[in-house]
Short mmCIF file of C-alpha atoms in Angstrom, two decimals:
data_model
loop_
_atom_site.label_atom_id
_atom_site.label_comp_id
_atom_site.label_asym_id
_atom_site.label_seq_id
_atom_site.Cartn_x
_atom_site.Cartn_y
_atom_site.Cartn_z
CA UNK A 1 87.73 38.95 -84.17
CA UNK A 2 86.86 41.08 -81.03
CA UNK A 3 85.91 39.65 -77.74
CA UNK A 4 83.70 40.75 -74.83
CA UNK A 5 85.68 41.36 -71.67
CA UNK A 6 84.83 40.32 -68.15
CA UNK A 7 86.41 41.28 -65.05
CA UNK A 8 86.57 39.00 -61.95
CA UNK A 9 85.09 40.75 -58.77
CA UNK A 10 87.79 42.67 -56.90
CA UNK A 11 89.76 43.38 -59.95
CA UNK A 12 88.09 46.98 -60.41
CA UNK A 13 88.71 47.97 -56.84
CA UNK A 14 92.23 46.79 -57.12
CA UNK A 15 92.88 49.11 -60.19
CA UNK A 16 91.09 51.84 -58.85
CA UNK A 17 92.99 51.71 -55.51
CA UNK A 18 96.34 52.22 -57.19
CA UNK A 19 97.12 55.59 -55.79
CA UNK A 20 100.25 55.91 -57.95
CA UNK A 21 98.16 55.69 -61.07
CA UNK A 22 96.68 59.27 -62.36
CA UNK A 23 93.42 59.28 -63.93
CA UNK A 24 95.08 59.63 -67.39
CA UNK A 25 97.11 56.60 -66.38
CA UNK A 26 93.91 54.51 -65.56
CA UNK A 27 92.67 55.69 -68.95
CA UNK A 28 95.67 54.68 -70.69
CA UNK A 29 95.52 51.28 -69.18
CA UNK A 30 92.08 50.91 -70.12
CA UNK A 31 92.69 51.94 -73.67
CA UNK A 32 95.40 49.43 -74.03
CA UNK A 33 93.26 46.58 -72.37
CA UNK A 34 90.34 47.64 -74.95
CA UNK A 35 92.72 47.63 -77.93
CA UNK A 36 94.96 44.64 -77.29
CA UNK A 37 92.47 42.37 -75.61
CA UNK A 38 89.00 43.29 -76.57
CA UNK A 39 89.71 43.95 -80.17
CA UNK A 40 92.82 42.06 -80.99
CA UNK A 41 92.69 39.22 -78.40
CA UNK A 42 93.16 36.50 -81.06
CA UNK A 43 96.34 37.80 -81.59
CA UNK A 44 97.30 37.17 -77.90
CA UNK A 45 95.80 33.87 -77.93
CA UNK A 46 97.67 32.65 -80.87
CA UNK A 47 101.06 33.53 -79.08
CA UNK A 48 102.16 30.35 -77.40
CA UNK A 49 104.78 32.24 -75.39
CA UNK A 50 101.78 34.09 -73.52
CA UNK A 51 100.10 30.89 -72.64
CA UNK A 52 100.77 30.16 -68.97
CA UNK A 53 98.60 27.28 -68.45
CA UNK A 54 97.49 25.25 -71.50
CA UNK A 55 95.00 22.97 -69.76
CA UNK A 56 93.37 25.99 -68.15
CA UNK A 57 93.76 28.25 -70.97
CA UNK A 58 95.29 31.04 -68.88
CA UNK A 59 97.08 33.53 -70.87
CA UNK A 60 99.11 36.61 -69.69
CA UNK A 61 99.04 40.12 -71.07
CA UNK A 62 101.54 42.61 -70.02
CA UNK A 63 100.61 46.22 -70.96
CA UNK A 64 103.41 48.72 -69.65
CA UNK A 65 103.21 52.57 -69.77
CA UNK A 66 104.67 55.68 -68.57
CA UNK A 67 102.26 57.68 -66.32
CA UNK A 68 103.74 61.17 -66.98
CA UNK A 69 100.77 62.70 -65.24
CA UNK A 70 101.09 60.33 -62.30
CA UNK A 71 104.33 59.63 -60.42
CA UNK A 72 106.23 59.80 -63.63
CA UNK A 73 107.10 55.90 -63.62
CA UNK A 74 106.93 53.23 -65.86
CA UNK A 75 104.06 50.79 -64.83
CA UNK A 76 104.09 47.38 -65.87
CA UNK A 77 100.85 45.14 -65.39
CA UNK A 78 100.72 41.38 -65.53
CA UNK A 79 97.29 40.41 -66.20
CA UNK A 80 95.93 36.73 -66.16
CA UNK A 81 93.43 36.21 -68.70
CA UNK A 82 91.10 32.97 -68.62
CA UNK A 83 90.50 32.13 -72.47
CA UNK A 84 88.49 29.14 -71.81
CA UNK A 85 85.31 30.91 -72.80
CA UNK A 86 86.92 32.20 -75.88
CA UNK A 87 85.06 30.07 -78.24
CA UNK A 88 81.83 31.90 -77.28
CA UNK A 89 83.57 35.40 -77.69
CA UNK A 90 84.44 36.12 -74.09
CA UNK A 91 87.84 36.74 -72.27
CA UNK A 92 87.96 36.69 -68.50
CA UNK A 93 90.51 38.97 -66.66
CA UNK A 94 90.99 36.99 -63.58
CA UNK A 95 94.10 38.18 -61.85
CA UNK A 96 96.22 41.42 -62.08
CA UNK A 97 99.71 42.40 -60.48
CA UNK A 98 101.27 45.62 -61.01
CA UNK A 99 104.99 46.95 -60.52
CA UNK A 100 106.72 50.12 -61.53
CA UNK A 101 109.87 51.80 -61.68
CA UNK B 1 116.87 52.30 -86.45
CA UNK B 2 119.97 53.29 -88.48
CA UNK B 3 121.28 55.10 -85.26
CA UNK B 4 121.63 51.91 -83.55
CA UNK B 5 124.17 50.72 -86.08
CA UNK B 6 126.41 53.74 -85.43
CA UNK B 7 127.99 52.34 -82.14
CA UNK B 8 129.11 49.29 -84.01
CA UNK B 9 130.61 51.52 -86.84
CA UNK B 10 132.40 53.67 -84.20
CA UNK B 11 133.84 50.58 -82.61
CA UNK B 12 135.14 49.08 -85.94
CA UNK B 13 136.72 52.61 -86.57
CA UNK B 14 138.60 52.44 -83.43
CA UNK B 15 139.89 49.02 -84.13
CA UNK B 16 141.26 50.12 -87.48
CA UNK B 17 142.81 52.88 -85.64
CA UNK B 18 144.32 50.51 -82.86
CA UNK B 19 145.87 48.46 -86.02
CA UNK B 20 147.22 51.40 -87.68
CA UNK B 21 148.56 52.90 -84.45
CA UNK B 22 152.14 51.74 -85.05
CA UNK B 23 152.55 52.77 -88.50
CA UNK B 24 150.56 56.07 -88.79
CA UNK B 25 152.18 59.19 -87.92
CA UNK B 26 151.11 60.53 -84.40
CA UNK B 27 149.68 63.57 -85.63
CA UNK B 28 147.45 61.68 -88.06
CA UNK B 29 146.50 59.49 -85.33
CA UNK B 30 145.73 62.04 -82.88
CA UNK B 31 143.59 63.93 -85.46
CA UNK B 32 141.67 60.69 -86.24
CA UNK B 33 141.05 59.86 -82.43
CA UNK B 34 139.93 63.31 -81.88
CA UNK B 35 137.38 63.28 -84.77
CA UNK B 36 136.28 59.63 -83.48
CA UNK B 37 135.89 60.89 -79.76
CA UNK B 38 133.60 63.79 -81.13
CA UNK B 39 131.53 61.21 -83.23
CA UNK B 40 131.17 59.16 -80.11
CA UNK B 41 129.64 62.17 -78.25
CA UNK B 42 127.28 62.75 -80.95
CA UNK B 43 126.18 59.19 -81.21
CA UNK B 44 125.56 59.22 -77.41
CA UNK B 45 123.60 62.24 -77.76
CA UNK B 46 121.37 60.54 -80.44
CA UNK B 47 120.96 57.43 -78.64
CA UNK B 48 119.70 59.55 -75.51
CA UNK B 49 117.34 61.42 -78.24
CA UNK B 50 116.09 58.07 -79.45
CA UNK B 51 115.35 56.74 -75.83
CA UNK B 52 113.39 59.76 -75.09
CA UNK B 53 111.37 59.14 -78.10
CA UNK B 54 110.69 55.45 -76.78
CA UNK B 55 109.65 57.05 -73.54
CA UNK B 56 107.27 59.54 -75.19
CA UNK B 57 105.72 56.72 -76.96
CA UNK B 58 105.50 54.79 -73.76
CA UNK B 59 103.53 57.91 -72.23
CA UNK B 60 101.09 58.29 -75.19
CA UNK B 61 100.42 54.78 -76.52
CA UNK B 62 102.01 52.41 -74.05
CA UNK B 63 103.70 49.10 -75.23
CA UNK B 64 103.27 45.52 -74.39
CA UNK B 65 106.06 44.21 -72.28
CA UNK B 66 107.60 41.76 -74.84
CA UNK B 67 107.93 44.54 -77.37
CA UNK B 68 109.47 46.84 -74.56
CA UNK B 69 111.76 43.98 -73.42
CA UNK B 70 112.99 43.75 -77.07
CA UNK B 71 113.40 47.31 -77.34
CA UNK B 72 115.55 48.04 -74.11
CA UNK B 73 117.78 44.96 -74.99
CA UNK B 74 118.51 46.54 -78.37
CA UNK B 75 119.39 49.77 -76.43
CA UNK B 76 121.47 48.26 -74.05
CA UNK B 77 123.39 46.24 -76.67
CA UNK B 78 123.90 49.24 -78.38
CA UNK B 79 125.28 51.07 -75.34
CA UNK B 80 127.64 48.33 -74.49
CA UNK B 81 129.16 48.62 -77.94
CA UNK B 82 129.36 52.35 -77.55
CA UNK B 83 131.22 51.66 -74.13
CA UNK B 84 133.47 49.54 -75.88
CA UNK B 85 134.45 51.88 -78.26
CA UNK B 86 134.88 54.62 -75.76
CA UNK B 87 137.28 52.42 -73.75
CA UNK B 88 139.33 51.53 -76.81
CA UNK B 89 139.67 55.48 -77.80
CA UNK B 90 140.59 56.25 -74.11
CA UNK B 91 143.26 53.60 -74.11
CA UNK B 92 144.81 54.66 -77.54
CA UNK B 93 144.41 58.50 -76.43
CA UNK B 94 146.48 57.82 -72.99
CA UNK B 95 149.21 56.04 -74.99
CA UNK B 96 149.74 59.37 -76.75
CA UNK B 97 150.19 61.13 -73.62
CA UNK B 98 149.46 64.92 -73.02
CA UNK B 99 148.48 66.14 -76.47
CA UNK B 100 145.43 64.20 -76.38
CA UNK B 101 144.20 65.02 -72.74
CA UNK B 102 141.32 66.77 -74.19
CA UNK B 103 140.26 63.51 -75.95
CA UNK B 104 140.51 61.65 -72.74
CA UNK B 105 138.33 64.25 -70.76
CA UNK B 106 135.97 64.16 -73.62
CA UNK B 107 135.74 60.39 -73.54
CA UNK B 108 135.32 60.50 -69.65
CA UNK B 109 132.30 62.65 -70.03
CA UNK B 110 130.71 60.80 -72.84
CA UNK B 111 131.21 57.45 -70.70
CA UNK B 112 129.41 59.17 -67.85
CA UNK B 113 126.51 59.94 -69.83
CA UNK B 114 126.39 56.42 -71.43
CA UNK B 115 126.67 54.75 -67.93
CA UNK B 116 123.79 57.00 -66.63
CA UNK B 117 121.69 55.95 -69.57
CA UNK B 118 122.53 52.36 -69.29
CA UNK B 119 121.49 52.43 -65.64
CA UNK B 120 118.06 53.90 -66.60
CA UNK B 121 117.42 51.63 -69.33
CA UNK B 122 118.46 48.55 -67.30
CA UNK B 123 116.00 49.37 -64.77
CA UNK B 124 113.20 49.36 -67.31
CA UNK B 125 114.50 46.26 -68.82
CA UNK B 126 114.55 44.54 -65.36
CA UNK B 127 110.97 45.81 -64.69
CA UNK B 128 109.48 44.08 -67.60
CA UNK B 129 111.60 40.99 -67.79
CA UNK B 130 110.73 39.63 -64.37
CA UNK B 131 109.79 36.12 -64.65
CA UNK B 132 106.31 34.88 -63.90
CA UNK B 133 106.54 33.89 -60.08
CA UNK B 134 104.87 30.73 -58.81
CA UNK B 135 102.56 32.78 -56.76
CA UNK B 136 101.06 34.72 -59.72
CA UNK B 137 100.38 31.35 -61.64
CA UNK B 138 99.03 29.71 -58.51
CA UNK B 139 96.58 32.57 -57.97
CA UNK B 140 95.59 32.87 -61.54
CA UNK B 141 94.91 29.00 -61.53
CA UNK B 142 92.84 29.43 -58.41
CA UNK B 143 90.88 32.47 -59.63
CA UNK B 144 89.99 30.37 -62.99
CA UNK B 145 88.52 27.51 -60.81
CA UNK B 146 86.82 29.90 -58.38
CA UNK B 147 82.84 30.46 -58.80
CA UNK B 148 82.78 32.81 -61.37
CA UNK B 149 80.27 34.99 -59.24
CA UNK B 150 79.30 38.23 -60.77
CA UNK B 151 81.59 39.37 -63.48
CA UNK B 152 81.60 43.18 -64.75
CA UNK B 153 81.58 43.68 -68.48
CA UNK B 154 84.04 45.87 -70.00
CA UNK B 155 81.46 48.81 -70.38
CA UNK B 156 80.77 48.69 -66.65
CA UNK B 157 84.30 48.73 -65.97
CA UNK B 158 85.10 51.64 -68.05
CA UNK B 159 81.83 53.73 -66.35
CA UNK B 160 83.49 52.84 -63.08
CA UNK B 161 86.99 54.39 -64.18
CA UNK B 162 85.07 57.47 -65.52
CA UNK B 163 82.71 57.98 -62.92
CA UNK B 164 84.54 57.89 -59.33
CA UNK B 165 81.19 57.31 -57.57
CA UNK B 166 80.38 54.25 -59.62
#
């Protein structure tokens, strides 16, 4: 089942403001979010290990990739996903943290 | 994945050699140790190549952190086994003295490569194994409770990535 994704205000600015990420890196991140969350979000929701808060239906999604065209480091994103509107086909990306090595 | 089994095979081979050390002739033991040291060098090289392939996959496709955690844990386990095999080869070679000095130097070189690879992979493993901090959860909960405001759709988000002026 595929979902519509919504981004909380401020997240776009945060991701665009990551100067360590190259354009290709941003595209890679976007492609991963599209594939893993929009197209296959049900797999994420079915994995109890990714649930951070059962009551509020908050899940974590953690894409990681090597940004060869940027700083050459591996970037790890921890993304909080609000799945409370999943019943109507929507997942909300509500908080993001990034670390790299 | 067969390559990940090779350090274990090398370790069991060197264990057999340790057990046979007292009854085998020094010449036979020396020859076996030399061959095993060379095999360990090849295994270390192959593990490095395999890790480079994983890095290529990380660059072209990316991975989800749980998958990457399992991957790096497997590499580290494999390198620990290889280190143990190298330590045992080194110990046996030292017991035999000068005739096996070349084995000792070969093993030292391979050990250095293994340690460098271990350090690199450990760094990645730590990166993707950090526990969820209380701050993250608290902020996520707060964000979920806040007035939803104006949300961007994924298409608008994509347009924002593609067009720097968007």
